[in-house]
Coordinates of C-alpha atoms and ligand atoms in Angstrom, one line a residue:
M261 CA 60.2 -13.9 -93.5
A262 CA 60.3 -10.9 -95.8
D263 CA 59.0 -7.6 -94.6
Q264 CA 56.1 -7.0 -97.0
N265 CA 56.8 -3.3 -97.5
E266 CA 60.5 -4.0 -98.3
L267 CA 59.5 -6.7 -100.7
M268 CA 57.0 -4.3 -102.5
E269 CA 59.7 -1.7 -102.6
L270 CA 62.2 -4.1 -104.1
A271 CA 59.6 -5.3 -106.6
K272 CA 59.1 -1.7 -107.8
R273 CA 62.7 -0.6 -107.7
R274 CA 64.1 -3.6 -109.5
G275 CA 61.3 -3.9 -112.1
F276 CA 59.3 -6.9 -110.9
F277 CA 55.9 -5.3 -110.8
F278 CA 54.3 -1.9 -110.1
G279 CA 50.8 -0.4 -110.1
S280 CA 49.6 0.3 -113.6
N281 CA 48.7 3.7 -115.2
G282 CA 50.7 5.7 -112.7
A283 CA 50.9 8.7 -115.0
Y284 CA 47.1 8.9 -114.7
G285 CA 47.0 8.4 -111.0
G286 CA 47.0 4.6 -111.0
T287 CA 44.1 2.1 -111.4
A288 CA 43.4 -0.1 -108.4
G289 CA 43.7 -3.8 -109.0
F290 CA 45.9 -3.6 -112.2
Y291 CA 49.6 -4.3 -112.1
T292 CA 52.3 -4.2 -114.8
F293 CA 55.1 -6.7 -114.7
G294 CA 58.4 -4.9 -115.4
P295 CA 61.3 -6.5 -117.2
E296 CA 62.4 -8.7 -114.3
G297 CA 58.9 -9.6 -113.3
A298 CA 57.7 -10.4 -116.9
S299 CA 60.7 -12.7 -117.3
L300 CA 60.1 -14.4 -114.0
K301 CA 56.4 -14.8 -114.8
H302 CA 57.1 -16.2 -118.3
N303 CA 59.5 -18.7 -116.8
V304 CA 56.9 -19.8 -114.2
E305 CA 54.4 -20.3 -117.1
A306 CA 57.0 -22.2 -119.1
A307 CA 57.7 -24.5 -116.1
W308 CA 53.9 -25.0 -115.7
R309 CA 53.5 -25.8 -119.4
D310 CA 56.4 -28.3 -119.2
Q311 CA 54.8 -30.2 -116.3
F312 CA 51.0 -29.9 -116.9
T313 CA 50.9 -29.9 -120.7
I314 CA 54.0 -31.6 -122.0
R315 CA 54.9 -34.1 -119.3
L316 CA 51.3 -35.1 -118.7
G317 CA 50.7 -35.4 -122.4
N318 CA 47.8 -32.9 -122.6
D319 CA 46.8 -30.4 -125.3
E320 CA 47.0 -26.7 -124.9
I321 CA 44.6 -24.1 -126.4
E322 CA 44.2 -20.4 -126.5
A323 CA 40.6 -19.1 -126.4
P324 CA 39.3 -15.6 -126.5
T325 CA 39.0 -13.6 -123.3
I326 CA 35.6 -12.1 -124.1
M327 CA 32.6 -14.5 -124.3
P328 CA 28.9 -14.0 -125.0
E329 CA 26.4 -13.7 -122.2
A330 CA 24.9 -17.2 -123.0
V331 CA 28.1 -18.9 -121.9
F332 CA 27.9 -17.4 -118.4
E333 CA 24.2 -18.0 -118.1
A334 CA 25.0 -21.7 -118.7
S335 CA 28.1 -21.7 -116.4
G336 CA 26.2 -20.2 -113.5
H337 CA 28.5 -17.2 -113.3
L338 CA 25.8 -14.7 -114.2
D339 CA 23.7 -15.8 -111.2
G340 CA 26.2 -17.0 -108.7
F341 CA 29.7 -15.4 -109.2
D342 CA 29.2 -12.8 -106.4
D343 CA 31.1 -11.4 -103.5
M344 CA 29.5 -9.7 -100.5
L345 CA 29.6 -5.9 -100.8
V346 CA 29.1 -3.3 -98.1
E347 CA 29.4 0.4 -98.9
C348 CA 30.2 3.2 -96.5
A349 CA 27.4 5.8 -96.4
E350 CA 29.9 8.4 -95.2
C351 CA 32.8 8.2 -97.6
G352 CA 31.4 5.9 -100.4
A353 CA 34.3 3.3 -100.0
S354 CA 33.4 -0.3 -101.0
H355 CA 34.4 -3.3 -98.9
R356 CA 34.2 -7.1 -99.0
A357 CA 31.8 -7.6 -96.1
D358 CA 33.1 -11.1 -95.3
H359 CA 36.7 -9.9 -95.2
L360 CA 35.8 -7.2 -92.7
I361 CA 34.4 -9.9 -90.4
E362 CA 37.4 -12.1 -90.8
E363 CA 39.8 -9.2 -90.0
A364 CA 37.8 -8.1 -87.0
L365 CA 36.8 -11.5 -85.5
E366 CA 39.7 -13.8 -85.0
E367 CA 37.5 -16.9 -84.4
I368 CA 35.9 -16.6 -87.9
E369 CA 38.1 -17.8 -90.7
D370 CA 35.6 -18.1 -93.5
A371 CA 32.9 -15.6 -93.2
E372 CA 31.6 -16.2 -96.8
A373 CA 30.3 -19.6 -95.6
L374 CA 28.1 -17.9 -93.1
G375 CA 25.9 -16.3 -95.8
I376 CA 25.0 -12.7 -96.5
E377 CA 22.4 -12.2 -93.8
R378 CA 24.6 -13.4 -90.9
V379 CA 27.5 -11.3 -92.2
G380 CA 25.2 -8.2 -92.1
E381 CA 24.1 -9.1 -88.6
L382 CA 27.7 -9.5 -87.4
I383 CA 28.7 -6.1 -88.8
E384 CA 25.8 -4.7 -86.8
E385 CA 26.5 -6.7 -83.6
H386 CA 30.2 -5.7 -83.6
D387 CA 29.6 -2.2 -84.9
L388 CA 32.3 -2.6 -87.4
A389 CA 33.8 0.6 -88.8
C390 CA 34.7 1.6 -92.4
P391 CA 38.5 1.0 -92.7
A392 CA 38.7 4.1 -95.0
C393 CA 37.1 6.7 -92.8
G394 CA 36.1 5.1 -89.5
A395 CA 32.4 5.7 -89.8
S396 CA 30.1 2.9 -88.5
L397 CA 28.9 0.3 -91.1
A398 CA 26.2 -1.0 -88.8
G399 CA 22.9 -1.2 -90.6
E400 CA 24.4 -0.7 -94.1
P401 CA 23.0 -3.2 -96.5
V402 CA 25.2 -6.2 -97.5
E403 CA 24.6 -7.1 -101.1
D404 CA 25.7 -9.6 -103.7
F405 CA 28.0 -8.0 -106.2
N406 CA 28.7 -9.9 -109.5
L407 CA 32.4 -9.9 -110.2
M408 CA 32.3 -10.1 -114.0
F409 CA 33.3 -7.2 -116.2
E410 CA 30.5 -6.6 -118.7
T411 CA 31.2 -5.3 -122.2
S412 CA 29.3 -5.3 -125.5
I413 CA 30.2 -7.2 -128.6
G414 CA 29.8 -5.3 -131.8
P415 CA 29.0 -1.6 -132.6
G416 CA 26.0 0.3 -131.2
S417 CA 24.4 -1.4 -128.3
G418 CA 25.9 -4.7 -129.5
D419 CA 25.4 -8.0 -127.8
P420 CA 26.2 -8.4 -124.1
G421 CA 29.5 -10.1 -123.4
Y422 CA 31.8 -10.6 -120.4
M423 CA 35.5 -10.8 -119.8
R424 CA 36.0 -14.4 -118.7
P425 CA 36.4 -14.8 -115.0
E426 CA 38.2 -18.1 -115.4
T427 CA 40.1 -19.5 -118.4
A428 CA 38.2 -22.8 -117.9
Q429 CA 35.0 -21.7 -119.7
G430 CA 37.1 -21.2 -122.9
I431 CA 37.9 -24.9 -122.7
F432 CA 34.4 -26.2 -121.8
V433 CA 32.5 -24.4 -124.6
E434 CA 34.9 -25.9 -127.2
F435 CA 34.4 -29.4 -125.8
P436 CA 32.4 -30.6 -128.9
R437 CA 35.4 -29.9 -131.1
L438 CA 38.2 -30.7 -128.6
K439 CA 36.8 -34.2 -128.1
E440 CA 37.3 -34.8 -131.8
Y441 CA 40.9 -33.8 -131.6
A442 CA 41.2 -36.4 -128.8
R443 CA 39.5 -38.9 -131.1
G444 CA 36.7 -39.2 -128.7
Q445 CA 38.8 -41.1 -126.2
L446 CA 38.7 -40.5 -122.5
P447 CA 40.6 -39.6 -120.4
F448 CA 42.1 -36.5 -122.0
G449 CA 43.3 -33.2 -120.7
V450 CA 43.3 -29.6 -122.1
T451 CA 45.3 -26.8 -120.7
Q452 CA 45.2 -23.0 -121.1
I453 CA 47.4 -20.2 -119.7
G454 CA 45.9 -16.8 -120.0
P455 CA 44.3 -13.7 -118.5
A456 CA 41.1 -13.9 -116.3
Y457 CA 39.2 -10.8 -115.1
R458 CA 37.3 -10.2 -111.9
N459 CA 36.0 -6.8 -110.7
E460 CA 37.2 -7.4 -107.2
I461 CA 35.5 -5.2 -104.6
S462 CA 38.7 -4.4 -102.7
P463 CA 41.8 -5.4 -104.6
R464 CA 44.7 -5.6 -102.2
R465 CA 48.2 -6.8 -101.3
G466 CA 50.0 -6.0 -104.5
I467 CA 49.5 -8.7 -107.1
I468 CA 47.7 -11.1 -104.7
R469 CA 44.2 -9.8 -105.3
V470 CA 43.9 -8.0 -108.6
R471 CA 41.3 -7.4 -111.3
E472 CA 43.2 -8.8 -114.2
F473 CA 45.5 -11.9 -113.5
T474 CA 46.9 -14.9 -115.3
Q475 CA 45.5 -18.4 -114.7
A476 CA 47.1 -21.7 -115.7
E477 CA 44.3 -24.3 -115.8
L478 CA 44.0 -27.9 -116.7
E479 CA 40.6 -29.5 -117.4
Q480 CA 40.9 -33.2 -117.1
F481 CA 38.0 -35.0 -118.8
I482 CA 37.3 -38.5 -117.4
D483 CA 34.9 -41.3 -117.5
P484 CA 34.0 -41.4 -113.8
E485 CA 33.2 -45.2 -113.9
E486 CA 36.3 -46.3 -115.7
D487 CA 39.2 -43.9 -115.6
E488 CA 41.7 -44.0 -112.8
P489 CA 44.8 -41.7 -112.5
P490 CA 48.3 -43.2 -112.4
L491 CA 48.4 -42.8 -108.7
E492 CA 51.5 -45.0 -108.3
E493 CA 53.5 -42.1 -109.8
V494 CA 52.8 -39.9 -106.8
E495 CA 51.8 -42.3 -104.0
D496 CA 55.0 -41.6 -102.0
V497 CA 54.9 -37.9 -102.4
E498 CA 54.7 -36.3 -98.9
V499 CA 52.2 -33.6 -98.3
T500 CA 50.8 -31.4 -95.5
L501 CA 47.0 -31.6 -95.5
Y502 CA 44.5 -29.5 -93.6
P503 CA 41.2 -31.4 -94.1
V504 CA 37.8 -30.1 -93.0
T505 CA 37.7 -32.3 -90.0
E506 CA 40.9 -30.8 -88.6
Q507 CA 39.7 -27.2 -89.4
D508 CA 36.5 -27.9 -87.5
A509 CA 38.2 -29.4 -84.5
D510 CA 39.2 -27.1 -81.6
D511 CA 42.7 -28.6 -81.5
G512 CA 42.9 -29.3 -85.3
E513 CA 46.3 -30.2 -86.6
Y514 CA 47.9 -30.6 -90.0
L515 CA 48.1 -34.1 -91.3
E516 CA 51.6 -35.0 -92.5
T517 CA 51.0 -37.9 -94.9
T518 CA 51.6 -39.3 -98.3
I519 CA 49.3 -39.1 -101.3
G520 CA 48.9 -42.8 -101.3
E521 CA 47.9 -42.9 -97.6
A522 CA 45.5 -39.9 -98.0
V523 CA 43.6 -41.8 -100.7
E524 CA 43.6 -45.1 -98.7
T525 CA 42.2 -43.5 -95.6
A526 CA 39.7 -41.4 -97.8
V527 CA 41.1 -38.1 -96.4
I528 CA 41.1 -37.1 -100.1
G529 CA 37.9 -38.5 -101.6
S530 CA 38.8 -38.4 -105.3
P531 CA 41.9 -40.2 -106.5
W532 CA 42.1 -37.8 -109.4
V533 CA 42.2 -34.8 -107.1
A534 CA 44.8 -36.6 -105.0
Y535 CA 46.9 -37.3 -108.1
Y536 CA 47.0 -33.7 -109.0
L537 CA 47.9 -32.6 -105.5
G538 CA 50.9 -34.9 -105.7
I539 CA 51.9 -33.5 -109.1
A540 CA 51.4 -30.0 -107.9
Q541 CA 53.5 -30.6 -104.7
Q542 CA 56.4 -31.7 -106.8
W543 CA 56.0 -28.8 -109.2
Y544 CA 55.9 -26.2 -106.5
E545 CA 59.0 -27.7 -105.0
R546 CA 60.7 -27.6 -108.4
V547 CA 60.0 -23.9 -109.0
G548 CA 61.2 -22.9 -105.5
V549 CA 58.3 -22.6 -103.1
D550 CA 59.4 -23.1 -99.5
M551 CA 57.6 -26.4 -98.7
D552 CA 57.7 -25.6 -95.0
R553 CA 55.4 -22.7 -95.8
F554 CA 53.0 -24.6 -98.0
R555 CA 49.9 -26.8 -97.4
F556 CA 46.8 -28.2 -99.0
R557 CA 43.6 -27.1 -97.3
Q558 CA 40.2 -28.6 -98.0
H559 CA 37.3 -26.3 -98.7
L560 CA 34.7 -26.0 -96.0
S561 CA 31.2 -26.9 -97.5
G562 CA 30.0 -23.3 -97.5
E563 CA 33.2 -22.2 -99.3
R564 CA 33.0 -24.4 -102.3
A565 CA 32.2 -22.8 -105.7
H566 CA 28.8 -23.5 -107.2
Y567 CA 30.2 -26.2 -109.6
A568 CA 32.5 -28.1 -107.2
D569 CA 31.8 -31.4 -105.4
D570 CA 35.1 -31.4 -103.5
C571 CA 37.9 -28.8 -103.5
W572 CA 41.4 -28.4 -102.1
D573 CA 43.5 -25.3 -102.2
A574 CA 47.2 -25.1 -102.4
E575 CA 48.2 -22.4 -99.9
S576 CA 51.4 -20.6 -99.3
E577 CA 52.3 -18.6 -96.2
I578 CA 52.9 -15.0 -97.0
G579 CA 53.7 -12.4 -94.3
G580 CA 52.1 -14.6 -91.6
N581 CA 48.9 -15.2 -93.6
W582 CA 47.9 -18.2 -95.8
I583 CA 46.9 -17.3 -99.3
E584 CA 45.3 -19.6 -101.9
I585 CA 47.7 -20.0 -104.9
A586 CA 45.8 -22.8 -106.7
G587 CA 42.5 -24.7 -106.5
F588 CA 41.9 -28.4 -107.2
A589 CA 38.2 -29.1 -107.8
Y590 CA 36.2 -32.1 -108.7
R591 CA 33.7 -30.4 -111.0
G592 CA 31.7 -33.5 -111.9
C593 CA 29.6 -33.2 -115.1
Y594 CA 28.3 -29.8 -114.0
D595 CA 29.9 -27.7 -116.7
L596 CA 29.4 -30.0 -119.7
T597 CA 25.8 -30.7 -118.8
K598 CA 25.0 -27.0 -118.4
H599 CA 26.6 -26.1 -121.8
A600 CA 24.7 -29.0 -123.4
E601 CA 21.4 -27.8 -121.9
Y602 CA 21.9 -24.1 -122.9
S603 CA 23.5 -24.6 -126.3
G604 CA 21.8 -27.7 -127.7
D605 CA 25.2 -29.0 -128.8
R606 CA 26.6 -32.4 -127.9
F607 CA 28.9 -32.3 -124.9
T608 CA 29.1 -36.1 -124.6
V609 CA 31.5 -38.8 -125.8
F610 CA 30.5 -42.1 -127.2
K611 CA 31.6 -44.9 -124.9
R612 CA 31.9 -48.2 -126.8
Y613 CA 31.2 -51.4 -124.9
D614 CA 33.8 -54.2 -125.0
E615 CA 31.0 -56.4 -126.5
P616 CA 27.8 -55.2 -128.1
V617 CA 24.9 -55.7 -125.6
T618 CA 21.3 -56.6 -126.2
V619 CA 18.9 -54.5 -124.3
E620 CA 15.2 -54.9 -123.9
T621 CA 13.1 -51.8 -124.3
A622 CA 9.6 -51.8 -123.1
T623 CA 7.2 -49.7 -125.2
V624 CA 3.5 -48.9 -125.4
D625 CA 1.3 -47.8 -128.3
P626 CA -1.9 -46.8 -126.5
D627 CA -5.1 -47.2 -128.5
M628 CA -6.5 -43.6 -128.4
S629 CA -9.9 -44.7 -129.8
A630 CA -10.3 -46.5 -126.5
L631 CA -8.6 -43.9 -124.2
G632 CA -10.5 -40.9 -125.7
P633 CA -14.0 -42.0 -124.8
K634 CA -12.9 -43.3 -121.4
F635 CA -10.8 -40.4 -120.1
G636 CA -11.9 -37.5 -122.3
G637 CA -9.6 -34.4 -121.9
A638 CA -7.1 -36.4 -119.8
A639 CA -6.5 -39.1 -122.5
A640 CA -3.3 -37.6 -123.8
E641 CA -1.8 -37.3 -120.2
V642 CA -2.9 -41.0 -119.5
A643 CA -1.1 -42.1 -122.8
E644 CA 2.1 -40.2 -121.7
A645 CA 1.9 -41.7 -118.2
L646 CA 1.6 -45.2 -119.8
Q647 CA 4.9 -44.5 -121.8
E648 CA 6.7 -43.5 -118.6
R649 CA 5.3 -46.5 -116.6
A650 CA 6.5 -48.9 -119.3
K651 CA 10.1 -47.6 -119.0
T652 CA 10.2 -47.5 -115.2
D653 CA 7.9 -50.5 -114.2
P654 CA 7.4 -52.9 -117.1
E655 CA 6.2 -55.6 -114.7
A656 CA 3.0 -53.5 -114.1
F657 CA 1.8 -54.6 -117.5
E658 CA 1.7 -58.2 -116.5
S659 CA -1.7 -57.7 -114.9
D660 CA -4.9 -57.1 -116.7
E661 CA -5.1 -53.5 -115.5
V662 CA -2.6 -50.7 -114.9
T663 CA -3.4 -48.0 -112.4
L664 CA -1.8 -44.6 -112.9
E665 CA -1.6 -41.5 -110.6
I666 CA -1.8 -38.2 -112.4
D667 CA -1.9 -35.0 -110.3
G668 CA -3.5 -36.8 -107.4
E669 CA -6.2 -38.6 -109.6
S670 CA -6.2 -42.3 -110.2
Y671 CA -6.8 -43.7 -113.7
T672 CA -7.2 -47.4 -114.4
V673 CA -6.4 -48.7 -117.9
E674 CA -7.0 -52.1 -119.3
T675 CA -3.6 -53.5 -120.3
E676 CA -4.6 -54.7 -123.7
V677 CA -5.5 -51.1 -124.7
A678 CA -1.9 -50.0 -123.9
N679 CA -0.5 -52.4 -126.6
F680 CA 2.5 -53.1 -124.4
A681 CA 5.6 -54.8 -126.1
V682 CA 9.2 -55.5 -125.2
E683 CA 11.7 -55.0 -128.1
E684 CA 15.2 -56.2 -128.2
Q685 CA 17.9 -53.9 -129.4
T686 CA 21.7 -54.4 -129.9
E687 CA 23.7 -51.5 -128.7
S688 CA 27.5 -51.0 -129.3
G689 CA 27.9 -48.3 -126.7
E690 CA 26.4 -45.2 -125.0
H691 CA 26.8 -41.4 -124.9
I692 CA 28.2 -40.3 -121.6
T693 CA 28.9 -36.9 -120.2
P694 CA 32.5 -36.9 -118.9
H695 CA 33.4 -35.6 -115.5
V696 CA 36.0 -32.8 -115.0
V697 CA 38.8 -32.6 -112.6
E698 CA 40.4 -29.2 -112.5
P699 CA 43.8 -28.0 -111.2
S700 CA 43.7 -24.2 -111.5
F701 CA 46.8 -22.1 -110.7
G702 CA 47.1 -18.4 -110.2
V703 CA 50.4 -17.4 -111.9
G704 CA 50.7 -14.0 -110.2
R705 CA 50.3 -15.5 -106.7
T706 CA 52.9 -18.1 -107.5
V707 CA 55.3 -15.3 -108.6
Y708 CA 54.6 -13.4 -105.4
T709 CA 55.2 -16.5 -103.4
L710 CA 58.5 -17.2 -105.1
L711 CA 59.6 -13.6 -104.4
E712 CA 58.5 -13.8 -100.8
H713 CA 59.9 -17.2 -100.0
G714 CA 63.2 -16.3 -101.9
Y715 CA 63.7 -13.0 -100.2
T716 CA 66.7 -13.3 -97.9
E717 CA 69.0 -11.0 -96.0
D718 CA 72.5 -12.0 -94.8
E719 CA 75.7 -10.4 -93.7
L720 CA 78.4 -10.3 -96.4
D721 CA 81.7 -8.3 -96.1
D722 CA 80.3 -6.5 -93.0
E723 CA 77.3 -5.4 -95.0
T724 CA 73.7 -6.5 -95.0
R725 CA 73.0 -8.1 -98.4
T726 CA 69.5 -8.7 -99.9
Y727 CA 69.2 -11.5 -102.4
L728 CA 66.4 -13.5 -104.0
S729 CA 67.0 -17.2 -103.8
L730 CA 65.1 -18.0 -107.0
A731 CA 65.4 -21.4 -108.6
P732 CA 67.6 -21.1 -111.8
E733 CA 64.7 -22.4 -113.9
V734 CA 62.6 -19.4 -113.1
A735 CA 65.1 -16.7 -112.3
P736 CA 64.6 -13.7 -114.7
T737 CA 68.2 -14.0 -115.9
N738 CA 70.4 -17.1 -115.8
V739 CA 73.8 -15.5 -115.7
A740 CA 75.4 -12.1 -115.5
V741 CA 78.7 -11.4 -117.2
F742 CA 81.0 -8.7 -116.1
P743 CA 84.4 -7.4 -117.1
L744 CA 86.1 -6.5 -113.8
V745 CA 86.7 -2.9 -115.0
S746 CA 85.2 -1.1 -117.9
N747 CA 88.3 0.6 -119.2
D748 CA 90.3 -2.4 -120.4
D749 CA 89.6 -3.4 -124.0
E750 CA 90.8 -6.9 -123.5
L751 CA 88.5 -7.6 -120.6
L752 CA 85.6 -6.1 -122.4
E753 CA 86.3 -8.2 -125.5
V754 CA 86.5 -11.5 -123.6
A755 CA 83.4 -10.6 -121.5
T756 CA 81.4 -9.7 -124.6
D757 CA 82.4 -12.9 -126.4
I758 CA 81.4 -15.0 -123.4
A759 CA 78.1 -13.3 -123.2
G760 CA 77.5 -13.9 -126.9
S761 CA 78.4 -17.6 -126.7
L762 CA 76.2 -18.1 -123.7
R763 CA 73.2 -16.4 -125.4
S764 CA 73.8 -18.7 -128.5
A765 CA 73.5 -21.6 -126.1
G766 CA 70.1 -20.4 -125.1
I767 CA 71.2 -19.0 -121.7
S768 CA 69.7 -15.6 -120.8
V769 CA 72.5 -13.2 -120.0
S770 CA 72.7 -9.8 -118.4
Y771 CA 75.9 -8.0 -119.4
D772 CA 77.0 -5.2 -117.1
D773 CA 80.2 -3.1 -117.2
S774 CA 79.1 -0.1 -115.1
G775 CA 80.0 0.6 -111.5
S776 CA 82.0 -1.3 -108.9
I777 CA 82.0 -5.1 -109.2
G778 CA 80.6 -5.3 -105.6
R779 CA 77.7 -3.1 -106.7
R780 CA 77.1 -5.2 -109.8
Y781 CA 77.0 -8.4 -107.7
R782 CA 74.5 -6.8 -105.3
R783 CA 72.3 -5.7 -108.3
Q784 CA 72.2 -9.3 -109.6
D785 CA 71.7 -10.8 -106.1
E786 CA 68.6 -8.6 -105.7
V787 CA 67.0 -9.8 -108.9
G788 CA 67.9 -13.4 -108.2
T789 CA 70.5 -14.1 -110.9
P790 CA 71.9 -17.5 -109.8
F791 CA 75.4 -17.1 -111.3
C792 CA 77.9 -14.3 -112.3
V793 CA 80.9 -14.7 -114.5
T794 CA 83.7 -12.1 -114.1
V795 CA 86.5 -11.6 -116.5
D796 CA 89.5 -10.2 -114.6
H797 CA 93.2 -9.5 -115.3
E798 CA 94.4 -12.5 -113.3
G799 CA 92.6 -14.9 -115.7
L800 CA 94.2 -13.4 -118.8
E801 CA 97.7 -13.2 -117.5
G802 CA 100.6 -15.0 -119.2
D803 CA 100.3 -17.8 -121.8
A804 CA 98.2 -20.0 -119.6
E805 CA 94.7 -21.0 -120.7
P806 CA 92.4 -18.0 -120.0
T807 CA 90.1 -18.3 -117.0
V808 CA 87.3 -16.4 -115.4
T809 CA 85.6 -16.6 -112.0
L810 CA 82.1 -18.0 -111.6
R811 CA 80.1 -16.9 -108.5
E812 CA 77.1 -18.6 -107.0
R813 CA 74.4 -16.2 -105.7
D814 CA 73.3 -17.7 -102.3
S815 CA 76.8 -18.7 -101.0
A816 CA 78.6 -15.9 -102.7
R817 CA 81.4 -18.4 -103.3
Q818 CA 83.5 -18.3 -106.4
I819 CA 85.5 -20.7 -108.4
R820 CA 87.9 -20.1 -111.3
L821 CA 87.5 -22.1 -114.5
P822 CA 88.7 -22.0 -118.1
V823 CA 86.8 -19.7 -120.4
A824 CA 86.4 -22.7 -122.8
A825 CA 84.5 -24.6 -120.1
V826 CA 82.1 -21.8 -119.0
S827 CA 79.2 -22.4 -121.4
E828 CA 79.1 -26.2 -120.9
Q829 CA 79.4 -26.0 -117.1
L830 CA 76.7 -23.4 -116.9
E831 CA 74.4 -25.5 -119.0
T832 CA 74.9 -28.4 -116.6
L833 CA 74.4 -26.2 -113.6
L834 CA 71.2 -24.6 -114.9
A835 CA 69.8 -28.0 -115.9
G836 CA 70.5 -29.3 -112.4
E837 CA 72.8 -32.0 -113.7
R838 CA 75.7 -30.7 -111.5
T839 CA 75.8 -28.7 -108.4
F840 CA 78.1 -25.7 -107.6
E841 CA 79.6 -27.9 -104.9
E842 CA 80.7 -30.4 -107.4
L843 CA 82.2 -27.7 -109.6
S844 CA 84.0 -26.3 -106.6
E845 CA 85.5 -29.7 -105.9
Q846 CA 86.7 -29.9 -109.5
Y847 CA 88.1 -26.4 -109.9
G848 CA 88.6 -25.2 -106.3
D849 CA 87.3 -22.0 -104.7
V850 CA 88.9 -18.6 -105.3
E851 CA 90.4 -17.2 -102.2
T852 CA 90.2 -13.5 -103.3
D853 CA 86.8 -12.1 -102.7
L854 CA 86.0 -10.0 -105.8
T855 CA 82.9 -8.8 -104.1
T856 CA 84.6 -5.9 -102.5
A857 CA 86.9 -5.0 -105.5
Ligands
LIG1585 N1 38.5 -22.3 -112.7 C1 38.6 -22.3 -111.3 C2 38.9 -21.1 -110.7 O1 39.0 -20.0 -111.4 P1 39.6 -19.9 -108.4 O2 40.0 -20.5 -107.1 O3 38.5 -18.9 -108.4 O4 39.2 -21.1 -109.4 C3 42.0 -20.1 -109.3 O5 40.9 -19.3 -109.1 C4 43.3 -19.4 -108.9 O6 43.3 -18.1 -109.6 C5 43.3 -19.0 -107.5 O7 43.9 -20.1 -106.7 C6 44.3 -17.8 -107.4 O8 45.6 -18.3 -107.4 C7 44.0 -17.1 -108.7 N2 43.1 -16.0 -108.5 C8 41.8 -16.0 -108.3 N3 41.3 -14.7 -108.1 C9 42.4 -13.9 -108.2 C10 42.6 -12.5 -108.1 N4 41.6 -11.6 -107.9 N5 43.9 -12.0 -108.2 C11 44.9 -12.8 -108.4 N6 44.8 -14.2 -108.5 C12 43.6 -14.7 -108.4

């Protein structure tokens, strides 16, 4: 396991990420990805796009990050997107009240679920102290703090707007148009990768809890009565689950199972959620998460977001703690219904029946000249109640009289005055509000997990070596190319040519001719470059076909292969079509260890 301080130091020194605005004293909760980190992050995003947009046949959009207040009134974020805030009266520091409880009381894993009042009581009962200055927080008010960043749209006082706290809303509000692109056919999925903003009370642990971060989200729109996921594609995928029942039990354990079994035994209630857990498991494995330090944990009921019916988190183990790296929520029809209600637009799709159906509709046409004299001021309400009764209880109109209850009063109406009739109508379909299943990934937390899980130390040539065992697909650089020494024109020329031809083949290359070769290997090891090509004198000697060495990062083993084969072999290695082991069998390992040259 990586020492967190060493990892943060490496991230800064080697240009993965560092606190932003350092020249101005830094701004808590904002991080800049340096050259290596930006490249790693973009590669993670590309791998996500490949799986969740391209392979699953979904559409990707890019919506604005600022949205008007009405959107968040409808979504519920304005009212309910709060964290528990407690401020220290002594030094003014702000803290997440629920986190203070979790850190101080081992037996409480999810203090948010306890509610604001109980959290305040626990702070008092245990006389918790301010982590910044040590003063007692007992008796300090615990308050809801809305996490959205507010802004104003337009000059002057403008219209209130907010930085989106999740990319999802940019998809939901465009549903009336997006469904047209999908030709009104369910199921369909829309993805988006982009920034989200949350004014976190206490940002911490590097890029794990920040105020601006990148999400990769998929909104899967389904007909809940008809659409089923292609579960057979993932039914054999093995997963580690931590369901609510096990979290609640004293001796709770992980459930090692398959997606298929978890659905059959109803451990995962929604087949759609289960399907995406299976896809996600495979994707995390592909990008290099250590699957022995990975699990899916079901949300406890008090923990679920305001919109979610069921929710599972993908969690990775970092420095001995589990952190949420993605959430998988069954959002039901919550979002589309709310946006329909608040906007007045149509957030439904037309579901055509296989065959047109004839439906009987019961109607009334009350005779007001009879109701008026009989019921006076209540006549209009009686007429309305008759309409409602015809819809819900048409049999009532088979008697001579219908009795209605309005605000505790009984009204009896002669049936013939109601003019009750049953009309037949032929309908070809109905407007339904789709349900939403949402896999939502945090890109920064995935990046951090890859760095943490890939961070390795070993002994090489009597020295401690640090390397990042990143999957070639996401490593910031695919290949480093070195001339063994920098003062030999022939070596430089061949090395530059190789670098050029690799770049033309779409391989990302770092060319380096400075310092000892051992040092250059170490630099590349530390940023996770999977392969190094070295042009040396031995490979260019005599009339034989020129050769170079190819070194694999994790094993530090080297083979010698013809210059003419370098590009093709690296392409197959990077695509995972061949292994280094296979190449080593074909070309043989190089005995001389250039690492120490
Ligand atoms: N649309 C659903 C949604 O936003 P979420 O669980 O609040 O769900 C999804 O966020 C993911 O975004 C999380 O699993 C996490 O990886 C990432 N995330 C959330 N808040 C974050 C923060 N303050 N800093 C970094 N990543 C964050």
